[in-house]
């Protein structure tokens, strides 16, 4: 009746059979996944109790969905390539649509669920019983390649796109493996969860609901594609990259020739002319990018979005440009000092936390012994408006057109006044699901992309640098300071295990070049390690320097960075 069935229902199970894979699904759970060509069983979930699907609430609290003992699960054969599961569990009702893609041989699963309980954040689809010989390779902090039982990722949840930088994960074995991915161009929020209380060999894939959550009952809307491949991780990563380029029409985007010529970067430079003279003795200025943080009349991270250079910085930038250096003065893409007049116009569009609805931003306090600590932004309005000395900043939703206009005006004035062709836009990776998720029917992630595209069109064009790098920000940025794994400030134990893969550079290096972030002066073993991990991720050789002496008399790690930069 249906022709040859690629999917069939038999004895309470669903059997999938494509030219590449065979799979058995029971009650919505993948019990077995096998590479048909090699016979390798990549998933065997027969003996573990991790649920197939869960509804996720605040604080990562979960409730299982599919439970045939306390409900009913019915499978319907829609046609030879589609089966529908209708699930009535104890905690939720659910539908999972299972398909096969005859063009790719992939298995497609689209889970959705709803409950009478309010506050649903997401639906998580778990793949458990993953073969222990497989490594997880994922675009997290520019690429991880770890065992699922590695403590670095145990029970870790990473949201897209701030940490999970593209919507896929690879399970890599010996010259084979499988990839789970989604083809999403609608800025739907999603997350990846590593491990489960019932089985550490589990990866969970979540489709989130847009905030606010307090009255939300349901989640769904994303299709997860599971495909088998042969070779190393480059094979599935290339497949995703090709899809990404076509989906966002990136083949029609380009960068000026000088962007691709950059072979060295120096970050966090003071505005001291001696540093420029020292650098010119070590590297070719025309191939060097300089990140300049303290260039405004205001102190660092105060009084945004005002961008007026101090006389010393203006002279420094003029000298740098005359010597052939490319410069990226430090700006901020989302954040406003509440004591700046712009806050009066935009304060009602400040970021609100998805689960608590608190305003989002940050402040810095200094203890009696001089130690700086980053703390939450004030919740008291009077303190919020009179707190510049603590670098208080509030994040503004980047989909608001008034913010586009104000930031564009101020950056355009700076570009014209100081002859800039590039500017660094801090915190550009900070887009995520919010309680006030949609402004003008636009998420913060899409809004940030629209904003950065707009800024890049100022006058004859303005190249943008940014903080963090993902599949959305890379479309509009030419450079990005990338974070190391959970180590943006202090290095975590085990950081040495997070290198060895240049996944991020492979995915988006053709449009956006990555550079190092901080604590990369090579002053001790930790800073030397950080520089090595950045190098293994494929970043442009990058140093931070506070004086000309550090450049003229470099330590071994900085010497190595100079050598690498001069090879290009």
XYZ file of C-alpha atoms in Angstrom:
568
model
C 0.000 0.000 0.000
C 2.808 2.390 0.894
C 5.519 0.815 -1.247
C 8.746 -0.239 0.471
C 8.570 0.953 4.058
C 11.612 2.811 5.299
C 9.833 3.076 8.638
C 7.621 0.375 10.049
C 5.768 -0.458 13.242
C 6.200 -3.978 14.561
C 5.675 -5.547 18.007
C 5.457 -2.163 19.712
C 8.702 -0.918 18.180
C 9.500 1.409 15.303
C 12.131 0.179 12.881
C 14.049 2.615 10.697
C 16.051 1.396 7.727
C 17.979 3.640 5.335
C 20.989 2.966 3.120
C 23.197 4.367 5.920
C 21.633 3.387 9.229
C 19.272 1.118 11.039
C 17.512 2.150 14.234
C 15.005 0.804 16.709
C 12.752 3.251 18.565
C 10.612 2.179 21.508
C 8.191 4.594 23.186
C 10.005 7.489 21.533
C 13.435 6.366 22.724
C 16.231 5.386 20.358
C 17.124 1.944 21.668
C 19.628 1.150 18.940
C 21.464 3.033 16.207
C 23.770 1.123 13.872
C 26.046 2.042 10.997
C 24.806 -0.354 8.319
C 28.052 -0.346 6.347
C 30.400 -1.148 9.244
C 27.950 -2.847 11.582
C 29.071 -0.635 14.480
C 26.377 -0.114 17.074
C 26.653 3.562 17.916
C 23.778 3.610 20.407
C 22.540 0.826 22.664
C 20.036 2.047 25.239
C 18.543 -1.329 26.173
C 19.885 -1.315 29.732
C 19.609 2.328 30.818
C 16.664 4.191 32.269
C 17.207 7.673 30.873
C 13.862 8.959 29.545
C 13.346 9.570 25.862
C 11.900 13.032 26.409
C 11.516 15.475 29.278
C 9.820 18.773 29.883
C 12.304 21.233 31.362
C 11.297 23.919 33.867
C 13.218 26.611 35.760
C 16.554 25.626 37.335
C 16.816 22.666 34.942
C 14.063 20.783 36.780
C 12.684 18.044 34.549
C 9.689 15.731 34.287
C 9.647 12.657 32.005
C 7.133 12.498 29.189
C 7.019 9.044 27.636
C 6.035 6.440 30.220
C 3.936 3.544 28.901
C 3.477 2.155 32.421
C 1.579 5.235 33.567
C -0.056 6.261 30.328
C -0.449 5.274 26.708
C 1.775 5.488 23.652
C 0.283 4.875 20.230
C 2.129 4.758 16.914
C 0.451 5.681 13.629
C 1.881 4.861 10.198
C 1.273 8.031 8.181
C 3.124 6.696 5.154
C 6.242 4.696 4.368
C 8.479 7.520 5.535
C 6.499 9.040 8.397
C 5.328 7.640 11.714
C 3.548 9.625 14.383
C 3.759 8.825 18.079
C 0.941 10.078 20.298
C 1.870 9.976 23.953
C -0.333 10.499 27.009
C 1.948 10.336 30.022
C 1.524 11.153 33.684
C 3.175 14.577 33.496
C 2.538 15.618 29.911
C 0.900 14.877 26.591
C 3.146 14.670 23.588
C 3.459 14.063 19.877
C 6.663 12.949 18.224
C 6.837 12.856 14.434
C 9.460 10.453 13.077
C 10.581 10.720 9.463
C 13.258 9.480 7.155
C 14.900 11.711 4.576
C 15.412 9.576 1.461
C 17.811 12.133 -0.027
C 20.282 11.960 2.873
C 19.432 8.713 4.648
C 18.928 10.664 7.874
C 16.438 9.952 10.631
C 14.342 12.996 11.614
C 12.595 13.417 14.957
C 10.315 16.323 15.911
C 9.232 16.150 19.573
C 6.629 18.395 21.187
C 4.779 18.272 24.496
C 2.475 20.216 26.803
C 1.368 20.024 30.396
C -1.195 21.539 32.732
C 1.749 22.870 34.720
C 2.825 26.368 33.779
C 6.400 27.474 33.322
C 7.571 25.061 30.616
C 10.995 26.168 29.390
C 11.806 23.481 26.828
C 11.360 19.938 25.648
C 14.494 17.814 25.842
C 15.034 14.863 23.530
C 17.628 12.478 24.948
C 19.909 10.107 23.080
C 21.274 7.734 25.725
C 23.382 4.598 25.672
C 25.922 6.231 23.356
C 28.874 3.971 22.600
C 31.712 4.739 25.044
C 34.245 4.621 22.233
C 32.756 7.794 20.772
C 33.930 11.315 21.571
C 31.595 14.282 21.672
C 32.693 17.008 19.287
C 30.629 20.167 19.505
C 30.918 23.903 18.737
C 31.249 24.970 22.365
C 33.941 27.546 23.169
C 35.141 27.128 19.557
C 35.234 23.354 19.769
C 35.444 20.520 22.261
C 36.585 16.962 21.637
C 35.980 14.992 24.828
C 34.591 11.771 26.229
C 31.052 12.103 27.532
C 32.239 11.026 30.983
C 34.820 13.825 31.153
C 34.178 15.872 34.328
C 34.554 19.070 32.308
C 31.162 18.515 30.674
C 29.421 16.240 33.168
C 25.822 17.443 33.597
C 26.619 20.631 31.652
C 23.848 22.498 29.870
C 24.885 24.939 27.150
C 22.394 27.368 25.571
C 22.456 28.444 21.930
C 24.061 30.579 20.643
C 26.060 32.043 23.557
C 27.792 28.751 24.486
C 26.478 26.173 22.013
C 27.711 28.152 19.053
C 25.959 26.205 16.283
C 23.058 23.764 16.334
C 24.837 20.433 15.970
C 26.870 17.832 17.821
C 29.121 15.082 16.477
C 29.732 11.682 18.068
C 33.062 10.605 16.600
C 34.466 7.094 16.639
C 37.212 5.360 14.684
C 36.740 6.871 11.235
C 32.949 6.897 11.640
C 30.231 8.358 13.789
C 26.936 10.202 13.741
C 25.811 13.803 13.839
C 22.690 15.304 15.405
C 21.727 18.675 13.995
C 18.857 21.001 13.232
C 18.204 23.203 10.228
C 16.991 26.327 11.973
C 17.084 29.822 10.491
C 14.280 31.257 12.649
C 16.411 32.041 15.724
C 14.602 29.460 17.836
C 16.387 29.025 21.129
C 17.811 25.620 21.871
C 20.237 23.989 24.299
C 22.415 20.918 24.585
C 22.677 18.868 27.793
C 25.601 16.539 28.483
C 24.881 13.493 30.627
C 21.838 12.399 32.597
C 21.363 11.157 36.144
C 20.377 7.767 34.715
C 23.142 7.502 32.118
C 26.248 9.618 31.646
C 26.457 8.441 28.021
C 23.571 10.729 27.130
C 23.226 13.909 25.108
C 19.994 15.894 25.344
C 18.759 18.271 22.660
C 16.299 20.953 23.712
C 13.809 23.143 21.882
C 13.055 26.160 24.063
C 9.934 28.296 24.199
C 10.321 32.037 23.914
C 9.984 33.940 27.170
C 8.064 34.887 29.206
C 7.594 31.419 30.675
C 5.254 32.050 33.605
C 2.128 31.224 31.572
C 3.724 28.802 29.099
C 2.433 25.228 28.903
C 4.239 23.733 25.901
C 7.466 23.391 23.918
C 8.545 22.026 20.552
C 9.074 23.221 17.020
C 12.552 21.891 16.183
C 13.413 18.839 14.106
C 16.546 16.914 15.076
C 18.291 15.165 12.205
C 20.445 12.094 12.908
C 22.896 11.035 10.238
C 25.679 8.470 9.944
C 29.000 9.340 8.301
C 32.402 7.834 7.578
C 35.662 9.720 8.168
C 36.709 12.216 10.813
C 34.781 15.184 12.239
C 35.486 17.362 9.216
C 32.952 15.336 7.187
C 29.828 16.196 9.203
C 31.160 19.666 10.097
C 31.524 20.431 6.382
C 27.967 19.261 5.812
C 26.743 21.680 8.454
C 28.914 24.499 7.156
C 27.593 24.041 3.620
C 24.023 24.125 4.909
C 24.781 27.224 7.020
C 26.339 29.083 4.100
C 23.397 28.313 1.819
C 20.704 28.917 4.443
C 21.963 32.429 5.219
C 23.204 33.236 1.701
C 26.718 33.767 3.030
C 28.428 33.116 -0.269
C 27.440 36.665 -1.209
C 29.181 38.125 1.859
C 32.833 39.093 1.808
C 35.439 41.013 3.759
C 38.053 43.500 2.514
C 41.388 42.038 1.504
C 43.163 43.483 4.547
C 40.983 41.443 6.925
C 42.330 38.197 5.477
C 45.881 39.573 5.561
C 45.881 40.080 9.342
C 48.362 37.634 10.859
C 48.892 39.071 14.344
C 46.799 40.770 17.011
C 47.673 42.701 20.168
C 44.858 43.214 22.674
C 44.244 45.417 25.694
C 46.927 47.900 24.699
C 47.497 51.122 26.627
C 47.687 54.291 24.533
C 51.468 54.653 24.706
C 53.340 55.543 21.519
C 56.355 53.493 22.596
C 54.244 50.343 22.220
C 53.611 51.142 18.553
C 57.314 51.626 17.893
C 58.105 48.368 19.700
C 55.472 46.389 17.766
C 56.700 47.749 14.457
C 60.077 46.139 15.210
C 58.457 42.735 15.743
C 55.604 42.464 13.217
C 54.435 44.038 9.986
C 51.964 46.830 10.895
C 49.746 46.300 7.821
C 49.135 42.732 8.967
C 48.529 43.604 12.624
C 45.276 44.411 14.421
C 45.371 46.467 17.634
C 42.545 46.305 20.185
C 42.443 49.560 22.179
C 40.268 49.493 25.342
C 41.001 52.806 27.103
C 40.641 55.385 24.388
C 37.679 57.518 25.462
C 37.508 60.564 27.699
C 35.411 58.350 29.984
C 36.888 55.552 32.038
C 36.737 52.018 30.657
C 33.174 50.643 30.628
C 31.633 53.898 31.831
C 29.161 56.289 30.177
C 28.303 54.088 27.199
C 27.202 54.814 24.511
C 29.413 57.925 24.348
C 32.489 57.499 22.139
C 34.701 60.578 22.319
C 38.454 60.020 22.317
C 40.807 61.500 24.858
C 43.549 63.718 23.371
C 46.194 61.089 24.214
C 44.214 58.303 22.573
C 43.426 60.374 19.505
C 47.128 61.008 18.998
C 47.896 57.318 19.573
C 45.312 56.168 17.037
C 46.497 58.713 14.481
C 50.074 57.493 14.860
C 49.016 53.827 14.639
C 47.096 54.425 11.414
C 49.955 56.431 9.910
C 52.295 53.495 10.601
C 49.932 51.112 8.783
C 48.400 49.335 11.779
C 44.718 48.426 11.778
C 42.993 49.482 14.970
C 39.809 48.399 16.747
C 38.843 50.843 19.506
C 36.651 49.278 22.191
C 32.881 49.889 22.105
C 29.854 48.046 23.461
C 27.056 46.582 21.362
C 24.259 46.174 23.965
C 25.099 47.893 27.210
C 24.217 51.342 28.512
C 25.389 53.217 31.558
C 22.071 54.045 33.310
C 23.445 57.489 34.152
C 23.775 58.237 30.423
C 20.795 60.138 28.902
C 20.207 57.282 26.436
C 18.857 55.154 29.286
C 15.849 57.465 29.616
C 14.826 56.483 26.095
C 15.632 52.785 26.296
C 15.432 51.631 29.917
C 12.115 49.837 29.412
C 13.842 47.527 26.905
C 16.550 46.273 29.262
C 17.229 42.534 29.222
C 15.077 40.565 31.666
C 16.177 37.140 32.920
C 14.149 34.295 31.459
C 13.411 32.604 34.786
C 13.531 35.418 37.380
C 12.555 38.459 35.281
C 15.351 40.448 36.922
C 17.082 43.132 34.876
C 20.378 41.923 33.448
C 23.649 43.772 33.485
C 26.594 44.022 35.813
C 28.576 46.212 38.173
C 32.041 46.148 39.704
C 32.741 46.581 43.398
C 36.168 47.133 44.924
C 36.974 45.808 48.396
C 39.172 47.572 50.940
C 42.157 45.506 49.835
C 41.607 46.596 46.228
C 40.089 43.355 44.903
C 37.575 43.860 42.081
C 34.427 41.740 42.001
C 31.750 41.575 39.324
C 28.279 41.700 40.893
C 24.696 41.885 39.691
C 23.309 45.145 38.419
C 21.359 47.052 41.121
C 17.670 46.200 41.414
C 16.999 49.462 43.266
C 16.227 52.190 40.735
C 17.869 55.063 42.643
C 21.108 53.108 43.034
C 20.935 52.069 39.384
C 20.883 55.642 38.154
C 23.672 56.929 40.397
C 26.345 54.279 40.279
C 28.810 55.175 37.524
C 31.822 54.658 39.773
C 30.950 50.942 39.884
C 30.850 50.587 36.073
C 27.154 49.774 36.275
C 25.765 48.753 32.904
C 22.412 47.414 31.757
C 21.918 45.292 28.667
C 19.458 46.750 26.153
C 17.477 44.506 23.811
C 19.241 44.910 20.448
C 16.046 44.569 18.405
C 14.911 48.068 19.486
C 15.320 50.460 16.497
C 15.917 53.477 18.749
C 19.008 51.713 20.096
C 20.142 51.098 16.509
C 19.785 54.804 15.786
C 21.610 56.062 18.875
C 24.496 53.602 18.615
C 24.824 54.177 14.872
C 25.012 57.951 15.361
C 27.694 57.758 18.030
C 29.836 55.180 16.225
C 29.470 57.014 12.935
C 30.718 60.200 14.582
C 33.703 58.291 15.973
C 34.443 56.683 12.616
C 34.481 60.051 10.876
C 36.397 61.864 13.599
C 39.210 59.337 13.945
C 39.382 57.732 10.503
C 38.316 54.274 11.685
C 37.706 51.278 9.441
C 37.132 48.843 12.338
C 35.652 49.014 15.822
C 35.407 46.391 18.559
C 31.867 45.746 19.866
C 32.061 44.141 23.296
C 29.641 41.452 24.640
C 28.295 40.723 21.148
C 27.871 37.047 22.083
C 25.401 37.890 24.858
C 22.160 36.998 23.141
C 19.868 34.360 24.590
C 16.292 33.588 25.552
C 14.762 36.295 27.734
C 11.631 36.967 29.706
C 11.116 39.846 27.264
C 12.314 37.677 24.400
C 10.593 39.509 21.571
C 10.882 43.210 20.842
C 9.183 44.206 17.601
C 8.589 40.462 17.082
C 12.360 39.915 17.055
C 14.627 37.939 19.394
C 17.803 39.413 20.848
C 19.857 37.116 18.602
C 18.199 38.212 15.389
C 18.101 41.796 16.645
C 21.846 41.751 17.252
C 22.438 40.472 13.736
C 20.232 43.200 12.264
C 22.055 45.798 14.372
C 25.529 44.623 13.411
C 24.598 44.440 9.735
C 23.332 48.021 10.013
C 26.482 49.295 11.723
C 28.691 47.609 9.140
C 27.069 49.767 6.424
C 28.096 53.098 7.991
C 29.566 55.395 5.318
C 31.966 53.370 3.157
C 31.758 50.364 5.475
C 32.855 49.580 9.019
C 34.440 46.291 9.999
C 33.274 44.996 13.369
C 35.135 43.056 15.993
C 33.248 41.310 18.755
C 33.403 39.198 21.876
C 32.637 35.510 21.491
C 31.862 33.901 18.161
C 28.959 31.815 16.918
C 27.053 30.977 13.767
C 25.043 34.231 13.942
C 27.662 36.786 15.021
C 30.181 35.481 12.493
C 27.917 36.653 9.688
C 28.408 40.329 10.541
C 31.805 40.440 12.271
C 35.266 40.427 10.751
C 37.089 39.609 14.009
C 36.134 38.145 17.374
C 37.880 37.684 20.699
C 36.996 34.092 21.585
C 36.636 32.688 25.071
C 38.346 29.566 26.325
C 36.271 26.772 27.862
C 34.649 28.176 31.039
C 37.781 30.296 31.462
C 36.984 33.821 30.385
C 38.455 35.096 33.652
C 40.240 32.347 35.570
C 41.392 29.117 33.950
C 39.561 26.005 35.087
C 41.307 22.782 36.059
C 41.512 20.603 32.962
C 41.698 23.457 30.459
C 44.557 21.631 28.764
C 42.027 19.006 27.561
C 39.928 21.533 25.638
C 42.301 22.230 22.733
C 43.376 20.098 19.835
C 40.513 21.049 17.518
C 39.917 24.080 15.280
C 36.200 23.471 14.770
C 35.176 27.121 15.103
C 37.741 28.367 12.639
C 36.729 25.591 10.238
C 33.085 26.662 10.433
C 33.357 30.428 10.095
C 36.968 31.437 9.540
C 36.222 32.423 5.933
C 34.141 35.355 7.189
C 35.203 36.024 10.777
C 38.757 35.670 12.109
C 39.177 34.693 15.747
C 41.722 36.271 18.087
C 42.687 35.572 21.695
C 40.822 37.068 24.631
C 42.636 37.792 27.892
C 45.471 36.630 30.138
C 47.578 35.912 27.067
C 50.813 37.720 27.949
C 52.744 34.484 28.569
C 53.786 35.609 32.052
C 53.343 32.192 33.684
C 52.385 28.598 32.916
C 48.683 29.390 32.947
C 48.958 32.229 30.440
C 51.227 30.110 28.259
C 48.627 27.321 28.325
C 45.867 29.764 27.383
C 47.904 30.947 24.402
C 48.490 27.346 23.319
C 44.788 26.448 23.492
C 43.916 29.531 21.447
C 46.492 28.464 18.850
C 45.013 24.964 18.708
C 41.587 26.520 18.099
C 42.983 28.275 15.043
C 43.044 31.859 16.300
C 45.274 34.549 14.874
C 48.429 34.719 17.070
C 47.442 37.136 19.834
C 49.154 38.720 22.804
C 48.164 41.221 25.444
C 50.772 43.783 26.487
C 50.957 46.584 29.026
C 54.312 48.101 28.085
C 56.836 48.375 25.278
C 59.339 46.377 27.340
C 57.102 43.301 27.159
C 57.370 43.503 23.373
C 61.046 44.403 23.032
C 62.128 41.769 25.553
C 59.456 39.087 25.092
C 59.071 35.908 27.093
C 59.096 32.555 25.225
C 55.311 32.411 24.725
C 55.164 35.911 23.259
C 58.221 35.170 21.106
C 56.402 32.131 19.739
C 53.351 34.285 18.946
C 55.538 36.756 17.051
C 57.148 33.897 15.133
C 53.775 32.425 14.189
C 52.457 35.822 13.123
C 55.449 36.468 10.908
C 55.095 33.146 9.098
C 52.018 34.351 7.246
